[in-house]
Coordinates of N, CA, C and O in Angstrom, one line a residue:
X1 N -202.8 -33.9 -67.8 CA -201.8 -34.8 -68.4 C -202.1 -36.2 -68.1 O -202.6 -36.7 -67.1
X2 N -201.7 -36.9 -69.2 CA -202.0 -38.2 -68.9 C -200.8 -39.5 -69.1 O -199.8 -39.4 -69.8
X3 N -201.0 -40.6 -68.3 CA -199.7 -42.1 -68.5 C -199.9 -42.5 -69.2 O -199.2 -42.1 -70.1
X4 N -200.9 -43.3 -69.6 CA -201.3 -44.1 -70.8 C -202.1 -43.5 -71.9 O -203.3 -43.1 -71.6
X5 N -201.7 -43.2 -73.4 CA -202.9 -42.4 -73.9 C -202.4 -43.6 -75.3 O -201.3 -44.0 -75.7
X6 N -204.0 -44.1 -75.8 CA -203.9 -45.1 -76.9 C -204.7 -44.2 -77.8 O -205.6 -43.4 -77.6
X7 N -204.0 -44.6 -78.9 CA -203.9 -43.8 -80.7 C -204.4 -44.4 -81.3 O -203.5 -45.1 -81.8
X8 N -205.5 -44.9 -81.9 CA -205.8 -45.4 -83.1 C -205.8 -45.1 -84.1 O -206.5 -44.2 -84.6
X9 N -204.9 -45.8 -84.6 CA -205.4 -45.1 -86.3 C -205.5 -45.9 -87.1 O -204.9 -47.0 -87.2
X10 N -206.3 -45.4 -87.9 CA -206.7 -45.6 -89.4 C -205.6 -45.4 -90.7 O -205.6 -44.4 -91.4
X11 N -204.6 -46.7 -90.9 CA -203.6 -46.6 -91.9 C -204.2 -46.2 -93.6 O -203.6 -46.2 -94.7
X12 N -205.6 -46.1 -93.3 CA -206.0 -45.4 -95.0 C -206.0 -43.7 -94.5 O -205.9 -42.8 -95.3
X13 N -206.1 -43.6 -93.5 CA -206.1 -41.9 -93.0 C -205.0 -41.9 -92.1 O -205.3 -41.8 -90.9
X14 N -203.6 -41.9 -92.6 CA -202.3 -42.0 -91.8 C -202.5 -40.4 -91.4 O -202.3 -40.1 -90.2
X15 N -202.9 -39.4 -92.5 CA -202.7 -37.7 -92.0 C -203.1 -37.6 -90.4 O -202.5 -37.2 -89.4
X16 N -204.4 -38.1 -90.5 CA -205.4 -37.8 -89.3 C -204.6 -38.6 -87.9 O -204.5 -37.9 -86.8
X17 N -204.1 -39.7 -87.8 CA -203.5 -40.3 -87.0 C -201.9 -39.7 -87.0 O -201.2 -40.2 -86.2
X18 N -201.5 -38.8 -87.8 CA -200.2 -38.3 -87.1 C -200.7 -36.9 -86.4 O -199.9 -36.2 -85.8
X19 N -202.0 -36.5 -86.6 CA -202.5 -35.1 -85.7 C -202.7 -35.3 -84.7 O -202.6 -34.5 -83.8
X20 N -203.4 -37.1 -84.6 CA -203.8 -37.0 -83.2 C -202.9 -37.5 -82.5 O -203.0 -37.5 -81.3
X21 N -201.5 -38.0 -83.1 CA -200.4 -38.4 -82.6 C -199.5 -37.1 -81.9 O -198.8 -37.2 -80.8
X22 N -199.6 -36.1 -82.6 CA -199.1 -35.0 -82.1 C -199.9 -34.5 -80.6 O -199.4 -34.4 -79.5
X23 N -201.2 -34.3 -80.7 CA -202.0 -34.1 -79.5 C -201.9 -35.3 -78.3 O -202.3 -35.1 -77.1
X24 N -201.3 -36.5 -78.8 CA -201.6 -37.3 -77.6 C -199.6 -36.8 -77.2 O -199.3 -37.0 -76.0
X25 N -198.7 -36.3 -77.9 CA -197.3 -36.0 -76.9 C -197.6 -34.6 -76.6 O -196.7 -34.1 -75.9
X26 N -198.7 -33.9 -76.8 CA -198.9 -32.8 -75.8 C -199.4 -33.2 -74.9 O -199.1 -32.6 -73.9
X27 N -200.2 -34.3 -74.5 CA -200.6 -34.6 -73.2 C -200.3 -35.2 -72.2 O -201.0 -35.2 -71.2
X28 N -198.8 -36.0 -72.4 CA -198.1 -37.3 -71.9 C -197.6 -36.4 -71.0 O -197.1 -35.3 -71.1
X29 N -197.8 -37.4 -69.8 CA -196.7 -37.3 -68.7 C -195.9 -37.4 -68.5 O -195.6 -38.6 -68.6
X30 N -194.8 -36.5 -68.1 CA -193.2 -37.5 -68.2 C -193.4 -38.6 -67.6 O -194.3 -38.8 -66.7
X31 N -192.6 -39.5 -68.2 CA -192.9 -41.1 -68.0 C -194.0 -42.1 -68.6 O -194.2 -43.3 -68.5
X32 N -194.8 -40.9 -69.5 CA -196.2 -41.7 -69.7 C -195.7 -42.6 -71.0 O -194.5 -42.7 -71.4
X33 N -196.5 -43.1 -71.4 CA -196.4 -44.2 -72.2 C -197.7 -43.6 -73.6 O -198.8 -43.2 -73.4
X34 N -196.9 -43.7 -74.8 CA -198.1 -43.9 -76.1 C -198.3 -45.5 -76.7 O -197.3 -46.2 -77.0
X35 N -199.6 -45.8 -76.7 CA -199.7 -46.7 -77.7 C -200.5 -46.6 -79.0 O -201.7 -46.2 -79.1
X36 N -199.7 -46.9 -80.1 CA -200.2 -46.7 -81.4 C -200.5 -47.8 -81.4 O -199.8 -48.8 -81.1
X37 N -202.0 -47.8 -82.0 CA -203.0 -49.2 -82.3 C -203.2 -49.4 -83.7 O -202.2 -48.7 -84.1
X38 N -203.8 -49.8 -84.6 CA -204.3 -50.2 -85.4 C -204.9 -51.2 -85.9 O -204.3 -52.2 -86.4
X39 N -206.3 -51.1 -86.0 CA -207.2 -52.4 -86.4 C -207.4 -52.7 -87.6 O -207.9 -51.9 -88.4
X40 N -206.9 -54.2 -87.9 CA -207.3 -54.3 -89.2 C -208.4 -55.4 -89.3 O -208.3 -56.5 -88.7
X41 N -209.7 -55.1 -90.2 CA -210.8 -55.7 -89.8 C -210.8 -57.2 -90.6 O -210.4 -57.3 -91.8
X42 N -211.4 -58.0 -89.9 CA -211.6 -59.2 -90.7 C -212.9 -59.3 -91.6 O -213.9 -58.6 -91.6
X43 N -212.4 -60.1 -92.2 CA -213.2 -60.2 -93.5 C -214.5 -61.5 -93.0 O -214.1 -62.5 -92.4
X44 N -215.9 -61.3 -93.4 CA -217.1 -62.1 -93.1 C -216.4 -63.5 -94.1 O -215.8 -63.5 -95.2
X45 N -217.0 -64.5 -93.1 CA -216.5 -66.0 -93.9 C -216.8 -65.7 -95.3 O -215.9 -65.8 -96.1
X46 N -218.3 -65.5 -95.6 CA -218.7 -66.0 -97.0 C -217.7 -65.1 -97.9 O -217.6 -65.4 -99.1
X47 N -217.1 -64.0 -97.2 CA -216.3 -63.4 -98.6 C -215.0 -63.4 -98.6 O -214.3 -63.0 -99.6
X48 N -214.5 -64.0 -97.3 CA -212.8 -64.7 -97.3 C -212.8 -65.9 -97.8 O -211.7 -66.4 -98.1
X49 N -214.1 -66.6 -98.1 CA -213.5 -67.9 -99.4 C -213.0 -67.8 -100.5 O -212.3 -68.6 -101.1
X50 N -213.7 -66.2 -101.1 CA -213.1 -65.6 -101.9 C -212.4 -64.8 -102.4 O -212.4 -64.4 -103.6
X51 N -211.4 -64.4 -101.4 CA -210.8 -63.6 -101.4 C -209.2 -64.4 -101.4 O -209.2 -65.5 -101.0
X52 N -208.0 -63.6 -101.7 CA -206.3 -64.8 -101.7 C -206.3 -64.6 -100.2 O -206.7 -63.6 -99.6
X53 N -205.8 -65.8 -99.7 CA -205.2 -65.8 -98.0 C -204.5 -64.4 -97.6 O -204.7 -63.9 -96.5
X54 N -203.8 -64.1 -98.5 CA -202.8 -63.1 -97.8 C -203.2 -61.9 -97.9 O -202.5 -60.9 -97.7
X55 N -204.4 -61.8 -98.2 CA -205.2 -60.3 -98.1 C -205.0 -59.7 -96.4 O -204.8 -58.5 -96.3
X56 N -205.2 -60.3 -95.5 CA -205.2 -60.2 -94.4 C -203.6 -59.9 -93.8 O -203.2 -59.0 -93.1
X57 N -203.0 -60.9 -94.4 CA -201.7 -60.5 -93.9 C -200.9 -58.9 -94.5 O -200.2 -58.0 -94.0
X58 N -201.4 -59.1 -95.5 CA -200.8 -57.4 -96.2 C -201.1 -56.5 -95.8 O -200.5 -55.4 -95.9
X59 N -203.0 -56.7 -95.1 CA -203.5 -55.6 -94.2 C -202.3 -55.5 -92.9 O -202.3 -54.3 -92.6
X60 N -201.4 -56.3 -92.2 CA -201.2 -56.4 -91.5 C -200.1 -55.8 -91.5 O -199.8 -54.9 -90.8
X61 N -199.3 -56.3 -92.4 CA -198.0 -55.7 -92.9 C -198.0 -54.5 -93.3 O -197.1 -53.9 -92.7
X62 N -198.9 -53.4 -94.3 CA -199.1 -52.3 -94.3 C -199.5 -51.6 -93.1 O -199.0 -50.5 -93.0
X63 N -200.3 -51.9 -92.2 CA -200.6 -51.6 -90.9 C -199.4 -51.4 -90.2 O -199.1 -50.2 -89.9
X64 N -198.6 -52.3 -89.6 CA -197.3 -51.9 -89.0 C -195.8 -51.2 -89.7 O -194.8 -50.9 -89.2
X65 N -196.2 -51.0 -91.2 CA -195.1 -50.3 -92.0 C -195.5 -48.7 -91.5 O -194.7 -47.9 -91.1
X66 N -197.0 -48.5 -91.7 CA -197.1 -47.1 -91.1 C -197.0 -46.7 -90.2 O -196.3 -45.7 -90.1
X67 N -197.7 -47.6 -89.1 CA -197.0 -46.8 -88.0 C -195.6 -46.9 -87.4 O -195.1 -46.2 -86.5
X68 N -195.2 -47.7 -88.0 CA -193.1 -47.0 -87.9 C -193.2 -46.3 -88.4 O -192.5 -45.3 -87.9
X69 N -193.9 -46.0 -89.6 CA -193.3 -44.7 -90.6 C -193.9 -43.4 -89.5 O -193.0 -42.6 -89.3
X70 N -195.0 -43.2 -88.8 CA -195.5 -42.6 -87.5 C -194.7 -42.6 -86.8 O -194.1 -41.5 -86.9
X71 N -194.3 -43.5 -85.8 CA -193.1 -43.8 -85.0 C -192.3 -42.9 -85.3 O -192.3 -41.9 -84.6
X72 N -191.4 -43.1 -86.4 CA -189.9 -42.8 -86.6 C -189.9 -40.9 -87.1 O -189.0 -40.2 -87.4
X73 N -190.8 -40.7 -87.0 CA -191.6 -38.9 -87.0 C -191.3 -38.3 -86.0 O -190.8 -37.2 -86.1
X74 N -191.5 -39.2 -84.3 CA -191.3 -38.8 -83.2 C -190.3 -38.0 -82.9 O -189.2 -38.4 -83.4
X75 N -190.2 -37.0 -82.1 CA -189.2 -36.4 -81.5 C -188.6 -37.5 -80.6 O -189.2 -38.2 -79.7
X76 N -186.7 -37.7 -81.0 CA -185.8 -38.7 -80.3 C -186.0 -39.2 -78.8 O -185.7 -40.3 -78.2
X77 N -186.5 -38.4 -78.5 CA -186.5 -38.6 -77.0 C -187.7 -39.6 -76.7 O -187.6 -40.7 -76.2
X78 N -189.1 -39.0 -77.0 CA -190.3 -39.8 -77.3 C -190.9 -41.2 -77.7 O -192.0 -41.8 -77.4
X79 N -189.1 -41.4 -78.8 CA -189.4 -42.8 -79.6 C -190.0 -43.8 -78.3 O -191.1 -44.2 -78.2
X80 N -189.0 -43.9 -77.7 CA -189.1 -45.1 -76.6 C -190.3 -45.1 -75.6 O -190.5 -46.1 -75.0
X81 N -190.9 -44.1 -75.5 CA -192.3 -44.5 -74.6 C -193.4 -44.2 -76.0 O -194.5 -43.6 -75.9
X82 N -193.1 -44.6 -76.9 CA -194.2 -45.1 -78.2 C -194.3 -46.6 -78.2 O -193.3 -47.2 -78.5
X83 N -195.6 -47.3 -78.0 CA -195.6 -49.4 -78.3 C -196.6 -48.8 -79.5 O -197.3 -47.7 -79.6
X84 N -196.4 -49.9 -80.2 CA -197.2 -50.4 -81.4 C -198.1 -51.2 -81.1 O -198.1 -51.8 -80.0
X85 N -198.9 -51.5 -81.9 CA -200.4 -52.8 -81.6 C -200.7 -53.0 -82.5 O -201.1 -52.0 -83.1
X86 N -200.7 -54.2 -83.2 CA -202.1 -54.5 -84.0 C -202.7 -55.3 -84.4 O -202.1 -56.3 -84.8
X87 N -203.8 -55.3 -84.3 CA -205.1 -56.0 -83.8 C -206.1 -56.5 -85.3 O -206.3 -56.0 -86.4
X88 N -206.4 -57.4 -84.8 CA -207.7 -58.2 -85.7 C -208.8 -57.9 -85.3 O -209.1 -58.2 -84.1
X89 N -210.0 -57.1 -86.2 CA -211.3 -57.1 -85.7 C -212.0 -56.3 -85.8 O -212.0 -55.7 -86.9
X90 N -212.9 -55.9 -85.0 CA -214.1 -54.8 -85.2 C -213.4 -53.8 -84.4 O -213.2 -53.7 -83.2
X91 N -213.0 -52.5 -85.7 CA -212.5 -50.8 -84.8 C -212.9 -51.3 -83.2 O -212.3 -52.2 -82.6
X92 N -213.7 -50.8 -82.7 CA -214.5 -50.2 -82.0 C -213.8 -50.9 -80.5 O -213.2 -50.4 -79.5
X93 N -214.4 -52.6 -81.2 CA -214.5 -52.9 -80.2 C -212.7 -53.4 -79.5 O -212.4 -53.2 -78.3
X94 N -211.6 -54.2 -80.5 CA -210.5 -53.6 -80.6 C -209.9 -52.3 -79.6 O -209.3 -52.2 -78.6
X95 N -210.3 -51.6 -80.3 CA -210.1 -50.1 -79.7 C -210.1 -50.2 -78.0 O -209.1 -50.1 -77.3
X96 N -211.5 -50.5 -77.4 CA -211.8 -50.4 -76.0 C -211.1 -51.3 -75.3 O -210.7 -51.0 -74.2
X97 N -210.8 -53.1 -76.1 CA -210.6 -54.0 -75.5 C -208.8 -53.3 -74.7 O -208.4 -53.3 -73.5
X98 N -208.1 -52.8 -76.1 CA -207.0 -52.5 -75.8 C -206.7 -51.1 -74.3 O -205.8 -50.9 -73.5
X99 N -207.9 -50.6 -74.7 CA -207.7 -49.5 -73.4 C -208.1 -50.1 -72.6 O -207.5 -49.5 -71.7
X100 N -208.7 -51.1 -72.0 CA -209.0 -52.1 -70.8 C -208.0 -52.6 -70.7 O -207.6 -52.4 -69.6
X101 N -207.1 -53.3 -71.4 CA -206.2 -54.1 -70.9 C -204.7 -53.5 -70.8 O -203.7 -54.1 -70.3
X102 N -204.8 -52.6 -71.2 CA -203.7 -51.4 -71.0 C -204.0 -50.4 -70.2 O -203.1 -49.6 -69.8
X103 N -204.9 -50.4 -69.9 CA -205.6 -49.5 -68.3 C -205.6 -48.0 -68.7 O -205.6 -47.2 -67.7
X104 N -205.7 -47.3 -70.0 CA -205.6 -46.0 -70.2 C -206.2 -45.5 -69.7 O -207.1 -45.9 -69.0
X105 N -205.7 -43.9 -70.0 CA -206.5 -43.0 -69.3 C -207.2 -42.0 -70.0 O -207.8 -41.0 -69.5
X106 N -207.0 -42.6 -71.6 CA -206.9 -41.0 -72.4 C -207.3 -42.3 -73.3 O -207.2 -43.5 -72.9
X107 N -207.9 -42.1 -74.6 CA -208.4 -42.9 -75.9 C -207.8 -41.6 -76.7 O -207.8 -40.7 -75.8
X108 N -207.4 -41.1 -77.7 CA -207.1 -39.9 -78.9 C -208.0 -40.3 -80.0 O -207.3 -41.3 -80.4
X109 N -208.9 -40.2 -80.7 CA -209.2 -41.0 -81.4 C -209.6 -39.6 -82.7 O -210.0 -38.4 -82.4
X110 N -209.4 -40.1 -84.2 CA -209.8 -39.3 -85.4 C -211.5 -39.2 -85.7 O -212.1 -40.1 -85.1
X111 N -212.3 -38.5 -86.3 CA -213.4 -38.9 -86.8 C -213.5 -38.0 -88.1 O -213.1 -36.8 -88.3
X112 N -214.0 -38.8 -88.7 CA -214.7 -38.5 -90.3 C -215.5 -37.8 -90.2 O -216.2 -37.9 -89.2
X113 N -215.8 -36.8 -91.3 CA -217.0 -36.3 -91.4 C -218.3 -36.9 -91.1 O -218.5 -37.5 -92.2
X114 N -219.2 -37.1 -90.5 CA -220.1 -37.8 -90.7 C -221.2 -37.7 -91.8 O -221.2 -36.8 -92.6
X115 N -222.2 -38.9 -92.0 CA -222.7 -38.7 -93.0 C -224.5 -39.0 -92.0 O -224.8 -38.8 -90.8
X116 N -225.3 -39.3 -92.9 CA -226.5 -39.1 -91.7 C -226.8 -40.4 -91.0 O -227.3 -40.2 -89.9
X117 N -226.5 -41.9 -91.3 CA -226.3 -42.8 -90.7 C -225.3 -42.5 -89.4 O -225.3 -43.5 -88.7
X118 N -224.6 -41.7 -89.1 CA -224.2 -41.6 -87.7 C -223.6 -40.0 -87.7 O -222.4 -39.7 -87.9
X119 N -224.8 -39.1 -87.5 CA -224.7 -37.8 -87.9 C -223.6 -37.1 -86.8 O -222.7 -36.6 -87.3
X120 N -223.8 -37.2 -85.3 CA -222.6 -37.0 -84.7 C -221.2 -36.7 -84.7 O -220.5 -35.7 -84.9
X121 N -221.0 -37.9 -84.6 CA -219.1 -38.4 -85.3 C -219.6 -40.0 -85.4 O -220.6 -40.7 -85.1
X122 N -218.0 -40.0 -86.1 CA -218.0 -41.5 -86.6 C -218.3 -43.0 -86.3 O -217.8 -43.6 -85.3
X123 N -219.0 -43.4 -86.9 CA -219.3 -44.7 -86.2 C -218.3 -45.5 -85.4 O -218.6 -46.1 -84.4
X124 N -217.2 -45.4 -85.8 CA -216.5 -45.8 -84.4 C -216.0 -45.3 -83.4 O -215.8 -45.9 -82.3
X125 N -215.7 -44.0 -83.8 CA -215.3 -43.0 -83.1 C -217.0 -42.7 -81.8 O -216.8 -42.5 -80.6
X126 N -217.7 -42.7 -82.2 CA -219.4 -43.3 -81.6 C -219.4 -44.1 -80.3 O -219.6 -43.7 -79.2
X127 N -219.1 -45.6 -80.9 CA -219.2 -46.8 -80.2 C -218.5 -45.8 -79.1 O -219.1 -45.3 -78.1
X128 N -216.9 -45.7 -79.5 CA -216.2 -45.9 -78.2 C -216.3 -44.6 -77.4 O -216.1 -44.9 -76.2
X129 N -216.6 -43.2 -77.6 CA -217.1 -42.5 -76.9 C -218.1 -43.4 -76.1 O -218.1 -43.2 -74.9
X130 N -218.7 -44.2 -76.4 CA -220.0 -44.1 -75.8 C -219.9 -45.5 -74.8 O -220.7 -45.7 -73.9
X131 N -218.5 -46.7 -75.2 CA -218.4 -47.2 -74.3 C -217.3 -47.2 -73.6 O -217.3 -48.0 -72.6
X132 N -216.3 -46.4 -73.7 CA -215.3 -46.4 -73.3 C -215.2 -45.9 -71.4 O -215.8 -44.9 -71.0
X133 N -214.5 -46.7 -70.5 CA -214.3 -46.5 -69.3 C -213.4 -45.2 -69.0 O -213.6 -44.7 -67.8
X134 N -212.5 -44.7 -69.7 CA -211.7 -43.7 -70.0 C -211.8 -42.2 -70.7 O -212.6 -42.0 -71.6
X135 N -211.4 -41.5 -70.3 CA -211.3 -40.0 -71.0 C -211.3 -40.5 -72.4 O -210.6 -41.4 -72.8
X136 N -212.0 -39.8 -73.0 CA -212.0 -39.9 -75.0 C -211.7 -38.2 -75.6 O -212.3 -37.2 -75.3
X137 N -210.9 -38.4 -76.3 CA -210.8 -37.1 -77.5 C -211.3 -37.3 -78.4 O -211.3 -38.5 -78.5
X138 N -211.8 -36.8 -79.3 CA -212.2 -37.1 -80.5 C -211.7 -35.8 -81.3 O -212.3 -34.8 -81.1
X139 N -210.7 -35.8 -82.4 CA -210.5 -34.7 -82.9 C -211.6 -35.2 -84.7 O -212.0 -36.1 -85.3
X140 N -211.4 -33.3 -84.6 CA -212.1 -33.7 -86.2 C -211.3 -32.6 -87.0 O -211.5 -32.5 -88.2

């Protein structure tokens, strides 16, 4: 069983992040804490000149409408040791910075099918197995 277990998910794959949201309240400790993350990635200069300002922000805004819509799924009791996050940046690295500074003990993380550029599991689901200081799940 674990106190801290961080969720990422992927708001274009909400399915996948309410499964592993289910597996991370099988593993919570009484008293433990979930945090649902979600990274939304920035966009490279040369193609946010062309892109409307608020592209970024609507990533952000749809990003936290899901995971309430996640949230509010929770069994009553659960709501309250659920935090939300969300982050600007690269998955991966995102991902780890938040289990470092939230001290987890557990990462839950989804992975895609892979393709042969990262035949394993997922490129990010990858990085952070591979850097993470903490227990990693990876469901598929």
């Amino acid at each position: 069983m674990y106190r801290k277990i961080i969720v990422p998910v992927d708001v274009g794959h909400a399915e996948k992040g309410e499964k592993i949201l289910a597996k991370a309240q099988a593993l919570l400790n009484d008293g433990g804490e979930i945090r649902l993350l979600s990274v939304v990635e920035n966009l490279p200069s040369y193609i946010a000149i062309d892109i409307p300002q608020d592209l970024l922000e609507g990533g952000i805004e749809e990003a936290r409408s899901k995971l309430n819509a996640m949230a509010a799924k929770l069994e009553p009791h659960l709501r309250p040791r659920v935090t939300m996050e969300i982050r600007v940046g690269s998955p991966a690295h995102e991902i780890l910075a938040a289990a470092t500074e939230q001290k987890a003990d557990l990462i839950i993380i989804a992975s895609h099918i892979p393709d042969f550029s990262n035949y394993l599991i997922g490129a990010t689901a990858d990085r952070v197995v591979r850097h993470a200081r903490c227990s990693v799940l990876v469901d598929r």
